[in-house]
Coordinates of C-alpha atoms in Angstrom, one line a residue:
Chain A
M626 CA 33.8 54.9 -37.2
R627 CA 32.4 54.4 -33.4
K628 CA 33.3 52.0 -30.8
N629 CA 30.6 52.1 -29.4
A630 CA 28.6 48.9 -28.7
L631 CA 25.8 50.4 -26.7
A632 CA 24.5 52.8 -28.6
G633 CA 24.7 50.7 -31.5
W634 CA 22.7 47.9 -29.9
L635 CA 19.7 50.4 -29.1
L636 CA 19.5 51.7 -32.5
L637 CA 19.3 48.7 -33.6
A638 CA 16.9 47.1 -31.2
P639 CA 13.4 47.4 -32.9
A640 CA 14.6 46.2 -35.7
L641 CA 15.9 42.8 -33.9
T642 CA 12.4 43.0 -31.7
L643 CA 10.7 42.7 -34.5
L644 CA 12.6 40.3 -37.1
G645 CA 13.2 38.1 -33.9
G646 CA 9.6 38.3 -32.7
L647 CA 7.9 38.0 -36.3
V648 CA 9.7 36.4 -38.6
L649 CA 12.6 34.0 -36.5
F650 CA 10.3 32.7 -33.7
P651 CA 7.0 31.7 -35.6
I652 CA 9.7 29.9 -37.9
L653 CA 10.6 27.7 -35.1
Y654 CA 7.3 27.5 -33.3
N655 CA 6.3 26.4 -36.6
A656 CA 8.9 24.2 -37.0
W657 CA 7.8 22.9 -33.3
L658 CA 4.1 22.9 -35.0
S659 CA 4.5 20.7 -37.4
L660 CA 5.3 18.0 -34.7
H661 CA 1.5 17.8 -33.0
D662 CA -2.1 17.6 -34.1
K663 CA -3.6 21.3 -33.8
H664 CA -6.2 22.5 -34.1
A665 CA -5.9 26.4 -35.7
F666 CA -7.3 28.4 -32.9
L667 CA -8.0 25.7 -30.2
T668 CA -5.2 25.9 -27.4
V669 CA -5.2 22.0 -27.1
H670 CA -2.1 20.3 -28.8
T671 CA -1.2 16.6 -29.1
F672 CA 2.4 15.4 -29.5
V673 CA 2.4 13.4 -33.2
G674 CA 6.1 13.6 -34.2
L675 CA 6.7 12.8 -37.9
R676 CA 3.1 11.5 -38.5
H677 CA 2.3 14.7 -40.8
Y678 CA 5.1 14.1 -42.8
V679 CA 4.6 10.1 -43.1
Y680 CA 1.2 11.1 -43.7
F681 CA 2.1 14.2 -46.9
A682 CA 4.3 11.7 -48.2
H683 CA 1.2 9.5 -49.6
D684 CA -1.4 12.0 -50.1
E685 CA -2.4 12.4 -53.5
E686 CA -3.3 15.5 -53.0
F687 CA 0.5 16.7 -51.9
W688 CA 1.7 15.3 -54.9
N689 CA -0.9 17.6 -57.3
S690 CA 0.2 20.3 -55.5
F691 CA 3.8 19.6 -56.2
Y692 CA 3.1 19.0 -59.1
Y693 CA 1.1 21.9 -59.9
G694 CA 3.7 24.3 -58.1
V695 CA 6.6 23.0 -60.3
V696 CA 4.6 23.2 -63.3
Y697 CA 3.2 27.0 -62.2
A698 CA 6.6 28.3 -61.0
G699 CA 8.5 26.1 -64.5
S700 CA 6.3 27.2 -67.0
T701 CA 6.0 31.5 -65.9
M702 CA 9.8 31.8 -65.1
V703 CA 10.1 30.7 -68.5
L704 CA 8.2 33.1 -70.2
Q705 CA 8.9 35.8 -68.0
L706 CA 12.5 35.5 -69.1
L707 CA 11.0 35.1 -72.9
L708 CA 9.3 38.2 -72.5
G709 CA 11.4 40.0 -70.1
I710 CA 15.7 40.0 -71.8
P711 CA 14.1 40.8 -75.5
A712 CA 12.0 44.1 -73.9
A713 CA 15.1 44.9 -71.4
L714 CA 17.1 45.2 -74.8
L715 CA 14.5 46.9 -76.5
L716 CA 14.6 49.5 -74.2
N717 CA 18.5 49.9 -73.6
E718 CA 18.4 50.8 -77.4
A719 CA 17.9 54.6 -77.8
F720 CA 14.9 55.6 -79.8
R721 CA 12.1 58.6 -78.9
G722 CA 10.0 57.8 -76.2
R723 CA 12.3 55.3 -74.5
N724 CA 11.7 56.7 -71.3
L725 CA 7.6 57.1 -71.4
L726 CA 8.0 53.5 -72.7
R727 CA 10.2 52.1 -69.6
G728 CA 7.4 53.7 -66.9
V729 CA 4.8 52.0 -69.0
V730 CA 6.5 49.1 -68.9
L731 CA 6.5 48.6 -65.2
F732 CA 3.0 49.2 -64.7
P733 CA 1.5 46.0 -64.8
Y734 CA 4.2 45.6 -61.4
V735 CA 3.1 48.1 -59.8
I736 CA -0.6 47.7 -59.7
P737 CA -2.3 45.3 -57.0
T738 CA -2.3 41.8 -57.7
I739 CA -6.4 41.6 -56.8
V740 CA -6.7 44.5 -59.6
A741 CA -4.4 42.4 -62.4
V742 CA -6.6 39.3 -61.6
M743 CA -10.0 40.9 -62.0
L744 CA -9.0 42.6 -65.4
W745 CA -7.7 39.1 -66.6
K746 CA -11.0 37.4 -66.0
W747 CA -12.9 40.0 -67.5
L748 CA -10.5 39.8 -70.6
L749 CA -10.5 36.5 -70.6
N750 CA -14.2 35.8 -69.5
D751 CA -15.6 32.9 -71.7
S752 CA -19.1 34.9 -73.0
Y753 CA -17.8 38.7 -73.2
G754 CA -13.9 38.6 -72.5
L755 CA -11.8 40.7 -75.8
V756 CA -9.3 37.6 -75.9
N757 CA -12.1 35.2 -77.3
H758 CA -13.5 37.8 -79.1
L759 CA -10.1 38.1 -80.8
L760 CA -9.2 34.2 -81.2
V761 CA -13.1 34.3 -82.8
T762 CA -13.0 36.6 -85.1
T763 CA -9.7 36.1 -86.6
G764 CA -11.0 32.4 -86.7
I765 CA -7.9 30.9 -84.4
V766 CA -10.4 28.8 -82.5
R767 CA -14.1 28.4 -83.8
V768 CA -15.8 28.4 -80.5
P769 CA -15.4 30.5 -77.6
L770 CA -12.5 29.1 -75.2
A771 CA -13.5 28.2 -71.4
W772 CA -10.6 29.8 -70.1
L773 CA -11.3 29.8 -66.4
G774 CA -13.3 26.5 -66.7
R775 CA -10.8 23.3 -65.9
D776 CA -8.9 22.9 -69.1
Y777 CA -7.6 25.9 -69.0
I778 CA -7.5 27.1 -65.9
M779 CA -4.0 26.9 -65.4
W780 CA -3.2 28.5 -69.2
S781 CA -5.0 32.0 -67.5
L782 CA -2.9 32.1 -64.2
V783 CA 0.4 31.4 -66.2
I784 CA -1.0 34.3 -68.5
T785 CA -1.8 36.1 -65.7
S786 CA 1.2 36.0 -63.5
V787 CA 3.4 36.4 -66.6
W788 CA 1.9 40.0 -67.4
Q789 CA 2.2 41.0 -63.4
F790 CA 5.7 39.3 -63.2
F791 CA 7.6 39.7 -66.4
P792 CA 8.8 43.8 -65.3
F793 CA 11.1 42.3 -62.6
V794 CA 13.2 41.2 -65.6
V795 CA 12.9 43.8 -67.4
V796 CA 14.2 46.2 -64.7
T797 CA 16.8 43.9 -63.1
Y798 CA 18.1 42.5 -66.3
L799 CA 18.1 46.4 -67.8
A800 CA 19.4 48.1 -64.7
R801 CA 23.0 45.6 -65.7
L802 CA 22.9 46.3 -69.1
Q803 CA 23.6 49.5 -68.9
T804 CA 26.2 49.2 -66.8
I805 CA 28.2 47.1 -69.8
P806 CA 31.0 49.2 -71.0
P807 CA 30.1 50.5 -75.0
E808 CA 33.4 49.8 -75.9
L809 CA 32.8 46.2 -75.8
Y810 CA 29.9 46.7 -78.3
E811 CA 32.0 49.4 -80.3
A812 CA 35.2 46.5 -80.9
A813 CA 32.4 43.7 -81.5
T814 CA 31.1 46.1 -84.6
V815 CA 34.6 47.3 -86.0
D816 CA 35.3 43.2 -86.3
G817 CA 31.7 42.9 -87.8
A818 CA 29.8 41.0 -85.9
T819 CA 25.7 40.5 -86.5
A820 CA 23.8 42.0 -83.8
W821 CA 23.0 38.3 -82.8
R822 CA 26.6 37.4 -82.4
R823 CA 27.0 40.6 -80.3
F824 CA 24.1 39.5 -77.8
V825 CA 25.7 35.9 -77.2
H826 CA 29.4 37.1 -77.7
V827 CA 29.4 40.5 -75.4
T828 CA 25.3 40.7 -73.3
L829 CA 25.1 37.3 -72.5
P830 CA 28.7 36.5 -70.7
Q831 CA 28.4 39.8 -69.1
T832 CA 24.9 39.4 -67.9
R833 CA 25.4 35.5 -66.8
N834 CA 25.8 37.1 -62.9
V835 CA 22.6 38.6 -63.0
L836 CA 20.8 36.1 -64.7
F837 CA 21.7 33.5 -62.5
V838 CA 20.0 36.1 -59.9
I839 CA 16.5 36.3 -61.8
V840 CA 16.1 32.6 -62.2
L841 CA 16.8 31.9 -58.6
L842 CA 14.6 34.5 -57.2
R843 CA 11.9 34.5 -59.7
S844 CA 11.4 30.7 -59.1
I845 CA 11.3 30.9 -55.5
W846 CA 8.6 33.8 -55.6
M847 CA 6.8 31.9 -58.1
F848 CA 6.7 28.8 -56.2
T849 CA 5.7 30.1 -52.7
K850 CA 3.0 32.5 -54.6
F851 CA -0.4 33.0 -53.3
D852 CA -2.5 35.3 -53.8
T853 CA -2.6 35.5 -57.4
V854 CA -3.1 31.4 -57.6
W855 CA -5.5 32.1 -55.0
L856 CA -7.4 35.1 -56.4
M857 CA -7.7 33.5 -59.7
A858 CA -10.0 30.2 -58.5
G859 CA -10.6 30.4 -54.6
E860 CA -11.3 27.4 -52.8
G861 CA -13.8 25.3 -54.3
G862 CA -14.7 24.0 -58.1
V863 CA -11.6 25.0 -61.0
S864 CA -9.3 25.6 -58.1
R865 CA -7.9 22.1 -57.9
Y866 CA -6.4 22.1 -61.0
I867 CA -4.2 25.0 -60.2
R868 CA -4.2 24.1 -56.4
T869 CA -0.1 25.1 -55.4
L870 CA 1.7 23.8 -51.9
P871 CA 0.9 27.4 -50.9
V872 CA -2.8 27.3 -51.2
Y873 CA -2.9 23.6 -50.3
A874 CA -0.8 24.9 -46.9
Y875 CA -3.8 27.7 -46.5
A876 CA -7.0 25.3 -47.2
R877 CA -5.3 22.9 -44.2
S878 CA -4.9 25.6 -41.8
F879 CA -7.4 27.8 -42.4
T880 CA -10.2 25.9 -43.6
Y881 CA -9.9 22.4 -42.4
L882 CA -8.2 24.4 -39.3
Q883 CA -5.0 21.7 -39.3
A884 CA -2.8 24.0 -37.8
G885 CA -0.3 21.0 -37.6
M886 CA -0.2 19.7 -41.0
G887 CA -0.4 23.2 -42.5
A888 CA 3.0 23.8 -40.5
A889 CA 4.4 20.7 -41.3
L890 CA 3.5 22.1 -45.5
A891 CA 5.6 25.4 -44.3
V892 CA 8.4 23.3 -43.5
I893 CA 8.4 21.0 -46.5
M894 CA 8.5 24.1 -48.7
F895 CA 11.2 25.5 -47.3
V896 CA 13.0 22.3 -47.3
L897 CA 12.4 22.1 -51.1
L898 CA 13.7 25.3 -51.4
L899 CA 16.5 25.1 -49.8
V900 CA 17.5 21.3 -51.9
A901 CA 16.6 22.7 -55.1
T902 CA 18.8 26.6 -54.2
A903 CA 21.9 23.9 -53.2
V904 CA 21.7 21.9 -56.5
Y905 CA 21.6 25.3 -58.3
F906 CA 24.4 26.7 -56.9
R907 CA 26.0 23.4 -57.5
V908 CA 25.6 23.1 -61.0
F909 CA 26.1 26.4 -62.3
R910 CA 28.6 27.0 -59.8
Q911 CA 28.3 30.7 -59.7
E912 CA 29.0 31.4 -55.9
E913 CA 30.3 34.6 -56.1
A914 CA 27.3 35.8 -58.0
L915 CA 25.3 37.0 -54.9
A916 CA 28.3 38.4 -53.0
Chain B
M762 CA 28.5 54.0 -84.3
R763 CA 27.2 53.1 -87.3
R764 CA 24.0 55.1 -88.3
A765 CA 20.9 53.8 -87.6
G766 CA 19.1 52.4 -90.9
A767 CA 15.5 52.6 -91.4
G768 CA 15.5 48.6 -91.0
R769 CA 16.2 49.3 -87.5
A770 CA 14.5 51.7 -86.5
A771 CA 11.1 50.1 -87.7
A772 CA 12.1 47.0 -85.6
L773 CA 12.6 49.1 -82.9
Y774 CA 9.5 51.1 -83.2
A775 CA 7.5 47.2 -83.9
G776 CA 9.4 46.4 -80.5
G777 CA 8.1 49.6 -78.8
L778 CA 5.0 49.0 -80.2
S779 CA 4.3 45.6 -79.0
L780 CA 5.6 46.2 -75.5
L781 CA 3.4 49.2 -75.1
L782 CA 0.4 47.0 -75.9
V783 CA 1.3 44.5 -73.7
G784 CA 2.3 46.6 -70.7
A785 CA -0.6 49.4 -70.8
F786 CA -3.4 47.3 -73.5
P787 CA -5.2 45.8 -70.5
L788 CA -5.0 49.0 -68.2
F789 CA -6.4 51.0 -71.0
W790 CA -9.4 48.1 -70.9
M791 CA -10.2 48.3 -67.7
V792 CA -10.4 51.8 -67.6
S793 CA -12.5 51.8 -70.9
T794 CA -15.0 49.2 -69.5
S795 CA -15.3 51.1 -66.3
L796 CA -16.7 54.4 -67.7
K797 CA -19.1 52.1 -70.2
P798 CA -23.1 52.2 -69.6
S799 CA -23.8 48.3 -68.9
G800 CA -25.4 47.8 -72.1
E801 CA -22.1 48.3 -73.7
I802 CA -19.7 46.4 -71.4
F803 CA -21.7 43.2 -72.8
A804 CA -21.8 44.2 -77.0
T805 CA -20.6 42.6 -79.7
P806 CA -18.3 43.5 -81.3
P807 CA -17.1 44.9 -78.2
R808 CA -15.9 49.0 -78.7
L809 CA -12.6 50.3 -77.5
I810 CA -13.4 53.7 -76.9
P811 CA -16.8 53.8 -74.8
A812 CA -19.5 55.3 -77.2
H813 CA -21.9 57.0 -73.7
P814 CA -19.2 57.2 -71.2
T815 CA -20.8 57.7 -68.1
L816 CA -19.6 57.5 -64.2
E817 CA -22.8 55.2 -63.3
N818 CA -20.2 52.4 -62.3
F819 CA -18.5 54.8 -59.8
Q820 CA -20.9 56.2 -58.4
R821 CA -22.8 52.3 -57.7
L822 CA -19.1 51.3 -56.1
L823 CA -19.2 54.4 -53.9
A824 CA -22.9 54.1 -53.0
D825 CA -23.8 51.0 -52.6
T826 CA -20.5 49.2 -51.2
N827 CA -17.9 49.6 -48.3
F828 CA -15.9 50.5 -50.9
L829 CA -14.6 53.8 -49.4
T830 CA -14.2 52.1 -45.7
F831 CA -12.1 49.5 -47.5
F832 CA -9.6 52.7 -49.0
R833 CA -9.8 54.0 -46.2
N834 CA -7.9 51.0 -44.3
S835 CA -6.0 50.3 -46.6
V836 CA -4.1 54.3 -46.7
I837 CA -4.1 54.7 -43.0
I838 CA -2.5 51.3 -42.9
S839 CA -0.1 51.7 -45.8
L840 CA 1.0 54.7 -44.0
T841 CA 1.4 54.0 -41.0
T842 CA 3.6 50.6 -42.0
V843 CA 5.9 53.0 -44.1
A844 CA 6.4 55.6 -41.2
L845 CA 6.9 52.8 -38.7
T846 CA 9.4 50.7 -41.6
L847 CA 11.2 53.9 -41.8
V848 CA 12.3 55.2 -38.4
V849 CA 12.7 51.5 -37.8
S850 CA 15.1 50.5 -40.9
A851 CA 17.0 53.9 -40.7
L852 CA 17.8 54.0 -37.2
G853 CA 18.9 50.2 -37.6
A854 CA 21.0 51.1 -40.5
Y855 CA 22.7 53.6 -39.2
S856 CA 24.0 51.6 -36.4
L857 CA 25.7 48.4 -38.8
T858 CA 27.1 51.4 -40.6
R859 CA 28.5 53.8 -38.3
F860 CA 29.1 51.4 -34.7
S861 CA 31.1 48.6 -34.9
F862 CA 30.6 46.0 -32.3
A863 CA 30.9 42.3 -32.0
G864 CA 28.3 40.3 -33.7
R865 CA 27.7 43.4 -36.1
D866 CA 28.0 41.4 -39.4
K867 CA 26.2 37.9 -37.8
V868 CA 23.3 40.4 -37.6
A869 CA 23.5 41.6 -41.3
G870 CA 24.0 38.2 -42.6
L871 CA 20.7 37.1 -40.5
V872 CA 18.5 40.2 -41.7
L873 CA 19.7 38.6 -45.4
L874 CA 17.8 35.0 -44.2
T875 CA 14.7 36.6 -43.1
Y876 CA 14.6 37.9 -46.4
M877 CA 14.1 34.6 -48.0
F878 CA 11.1 33.9 -46.4
A879 CA 7.8 33.6 -47.9
P880 CA 4.6 35.1 -45.8
I881 CA 2.6 31.7 -46.4
M882 CA 5.7 29.7 -44.4
I883 CA 4.7 31.8 -41.4
I884 CA 1.1 32.8 -41.5
I885 CA 0.4 30.2 -39.1
P886 CA 2.4 30.2 -36.2
F887 CA 1.9 34.5 -36.7
Y888 CA -1.7 34.2 -36.7
I889 CA -1.8 31.8 -33.7
L890 CA 0.7 34.5 -31.7
V891 CA -1.7 37.6 -33.3
R892 CA -4.6 35.4 -31.2
L893 CA -2.4 34.9 -28.2
F894 CA -1.3 38.8 -28.1
G895 CA -5.6 39.3 -28.3
I896 CA -4.6 41.9 -31.2
A897 CA -6.2 39.8 -34.2
N898 CA -9.0 41.8 -36.2
T899 CA -6.6 45.4 -35.6
R900 CA -5.1 47.5 -37.8
L901 CA -2.1 47.2 -35.5
A902 CA -1.6 43.5 -36.5
L903 CA -1.4 44.2 -39.9
V904 CA 0.6 47.3 -39.5
L905 CA 3.1 45.2 -37.2
S906 CA 3.5 42.0 -40.1
Y907 CA 4.0 44.8 -42.8
T908 CA 6.5 46.4 -41.1
T909 CA 8.8 43.0 -40.4
F910 CA 8.1 42.0 -43.7
C911 CA 9.6 45.0 -45.8
L912 CA 12.5 46.2 -43.2
P913 CA 14.4 43.2 -44.3
F914 CA 14.4 44.7 -47.6
C915 CA 14.9 48.2 -46.4
L916 CA 17.4 47.4 -43.8
W917 CA 19.7 46.0 -46.8
L918 CA 18.9 49.7 -49.1
L919 CA 19.8 52.0 -46.4
R920 CA 22.7 50.2 -45.4
A921 CA 24.0 50.4 -48.1
F922 CA 23.1 54.3 -49.1
F923 CA 24.5 54.9 -45.5
Q924 CA 28.0 53.6 -46.8
S925 CA 28.5 55.3 -49.6
I926 CA 27.9 58.5 -47.8
P927 CA 31.5 59.5 -46.7
I928 CA 31.6 59.4 -42.4
E929 CA 34.1 62.5 -42.6
L930 CA 31.0 64.9 -43.5
E931 CA 29.0 64.1 -40.4
E932 CA 32.3 64.3 -38.0
A933 CA 33.0 67.6 -39.9
A934 CA 29.6 68.9 -38.6
L935 CA 30.1 67.2 -35.3
V936 CA 33.8 69.6 -35.3
D937 CA 31.6 72.2 -36.5
G938 CA 30.0 72.1 -32.9
A939 CA 26.7 70.0 -34.2
G940 CA 25.3 67.3 -31.9
R941 CA 24.9 64.2 -33.4
G942 CA 21.3 64.2 -33.8
R943 CA 21.5 67.3 -35.5
A944 CA 24.6 65.8 -38.0
V945 CA 22.0 63.2 -38.9
W946 CA 19.4 65.0 -39.6
H947 CA 21.1 67.9 -41.8
V948 CA 24.0 65.5 -43.4
V949 CA 22.8 61.8 -44.1
L950 CA 19.8 62.1 -44.0
P951 CA 19.3 64.4 -46.8
L952 CA 21.8 62.6 -48.8
A953 CA 19.8 59.0 -48.2
L954 CA 16.8 61.1 -49.4
P955 CA 16.9 58.8 -52.6
G956 CA 16.9 55.9 -50.6
L957 CA 14.7 56.3 -48.2
I958 CA 12.2 57.2 -50.8
A959 CA 12.8 53.5 -52.6
A960 CA 12.3 52.1 -49.0
A961 CA 9.4 54.7 -48.6
I962 CA 7.6 53.2 -52.1
F963 CA 8.6 49.7 -51.8
T964 CA 7.1 49.4 -48.1
F965 CA 4.1 51.0 -49.5
I966 CA 3.3 49.3 -52.6
L967 CA 3.7 45.9 -50.4
A968 CA 1.2 46.6 -47.8
Y969 CA -0.8 48.2 -49.9
N970 CA -1.2 45.0 -52.2
D971 CA -1.4 42.1 -49.4
F972 CA -3.7 40.4 -49.6
L973 CA -3.2 36.9 -47.5
F974 CA -2.2 38.6 -44.2
A975 CA -5.4 40.8 -44.6
L976 CA -7.6 37.8 -45.6
V977 CA -6.2 35.6 -42.6
L978 CA -5.4 38.3 -39.8
I979 CA -9.0 40.3 -40.0
S980 CA -12.8 39.0 -40.1
S981 CA -14.5 42.3 -39.6
D982 CA -15.9 43.9 -42.4
E983 CA -15.3 47.6 -41.6
L984 CA -11.5 46.4 -40.7
K985 CA -11.1 45.3 -44.2
T986 CA -8.2 46.6 -46.7
L987 CA -8.9 47.0 -50.0
P988 CA -8.0 43.7 -51.8
V989 CA -10.1 41.6 -49.5
G990 CA -12.6 43.4 -49.4
V991 CA -13.0 43.9 -53.2
N992 CA -12.9 40.4 -53.5
D993 CA -15.5 39.6 -51.3
L994 CA -17.7 42.4 -53.5
F995 CA -16.6 39.8 -56.4
N996 CA -17.4 36.8 -55.3
A997 CA -20.5 38.5 -53.7
T998 CA -22.9 37.8 -56.3
I999 CA -23.3 37.8 -60.0
V1000 CA -20.3 39.9 -61.2
D1001 CA -20.9 43.0 -61.9
W1002 CA -18.2 43.9 -64.4
G1003 CA -18.6 47.6 -65.4
M1004 CA -18.3 48.5 -60.9
I1005 CA -15.6 45.7 -61.0
M1006 CA -13.4 47.9 -63.1
A1007 CA -14.5 50.9 -61.8
A1008 CA -13.2 49.7 -58.4
G1009 CA -9.9 48.2 -60.2
V1010 CA -9.5 51.9 -61.7
M1011 CA -9.5 53.7 -58.4
I1012 CA -7.4 51.4 -56.6
T1013 CA -4.9 51.4 -59.4
A1014 CA -4.8 55.5 -59.4
P1015 CA -2.7 56.0 -55.9
A1016 CA -0.2 53.1 -56.6
V1017 CA 0.5 54.6 -59.9
A1018 CA 0.1 58.2 -59.3
F1019 CA 3.1 57.9 -56.0
F1020 CA 4.9 55.3 -58.5
V1021 CA 5.1 57.9 -61.3
A1022 CA 6.2 60.4 -59.1
V1023 CA 8.9 59.3 -57.7
Q1024 CA 9.9 56.8 -60.4
R1025 CA 13.5 57.6 -60.6
Y1026 CA 14.1 57.1 -56.9
L1027 CA 12.9 53.5 -57.6
I1028 CA 15.3 52.7 -60.0
Q1029 CA 18.3 53.2 -58.3
G1030 CA 16.8 51.6 -55.1
W1031 CA 15.9 49.0 -57.6
G1032 CA 20.0 49.2 -58.5
A1033 CA 20.6 48.9 -54.7
G1034 CA 18.6 45.9 -53.6
G1035 CA 16.3 44.0 -55.8
V1036 CA 12.6 43.7 -54.6
K1037 CA 10.1 40.8 -53.5
G1038 CA 6.5 39.7 -55.1

């Protein structure tokens, strides 16, 4: 190990300049902005203190966005686990074609969001979509559902998002499954444990930490997801039935051009995540998981 | 190990088949639709495989829209981002693993903290800054934003890879008379190759996929990237599903090809770090 501080800092300088200038500084600037009234591109600004925060506390649209965000992040996270964990368990077994399937299952995660959303809008199209065709011909519903109308738009968004992001759960969980010592399973099998009991008594305790991380990361990332939600319904019409906080922050900043208010929403989102993360760590007491 | 019973095998294959359907069928449907003539796209009942496959959707996409311009912009911006990110993060990671200086571990922790920020939380100040520097509506603005957003992950990933390379190998090369630069180039980088490739894939996919920065920072049509450009096409008129699915196929092809070619490195990278998205 060299003790050459200057060379060390010099090599780090490009990375630190970019991170400092384009992440840390904007974060501080954002906090400052949230205390001001500022147009998105005119240069004038006036100090308003905490007025934006007080405004949002009484803003029905804000509370709706918060509610939709929690519904969206919560339901997609749970469904990703319900789909991803069995898939990972399956892909951990030995069978012909397993490696091919391991590749295929990653496709949804690799294709760009714009494609995933357009594809699902086509599958869920009310008149010509394959999903409605199957539902009607199998007699599950009598008339085609308006998947992209106000009653089902949240369902469509959740389906699309779960499909797009469950591979993350598969890969992360599978990576951990592969490191469980086979002796543990052999011992359990000798003791006559059924597959379900082996899962509960060997697999779950072994994968507790990775599950902790998966739930944390997926919840944060779904709560702050912008592109999938935005592309699903844009800004007009039914978009108000899936308008989560990131989309609301975007609309405030770039549609109403109220940069100060948008900045305040970003701060609120950050604080919410911080509090939720702190509570999560307290409840599950697994500080070692991220180490 | 017990010999696998027939019931167990059947269950495995049933599970495998459903997983195959979930993962691949929507994509199959996209390809199938893109090859159908317009009459067939709206046929009831829908046909799984086009009866009269045609490339007319692709022709319309390439001839009547700016698709190729968007495509070129996306590729240029993504590849530039990959090159810049690899250089900056390799230098930084090398510094974090091979030099000791006061504050080094603080820097490493700070990097991880920035990784927790979603783009939507800094897009507003970012937009104002970019306008202030006069680089709004340029490719440079996008390359800089993607590089910054990929840096934390790539720094952490490469740091883990560099840490796993014994420092003695490098010292041996130095003793043999190689300069430090040559030692790094011939000894360290080849050993860190899987990490570099994983970082490159991650960066490419993030840059190629991004919608928010491109939506906010780019206003002129000739500089738009695929996600924003194609979304415009989608919103422009009555949706031409055949053409939109053809666009989907063309956008997906480079991402999937890139991915399939280096998939095993990517899985190593996932093990070492985690992927954002």
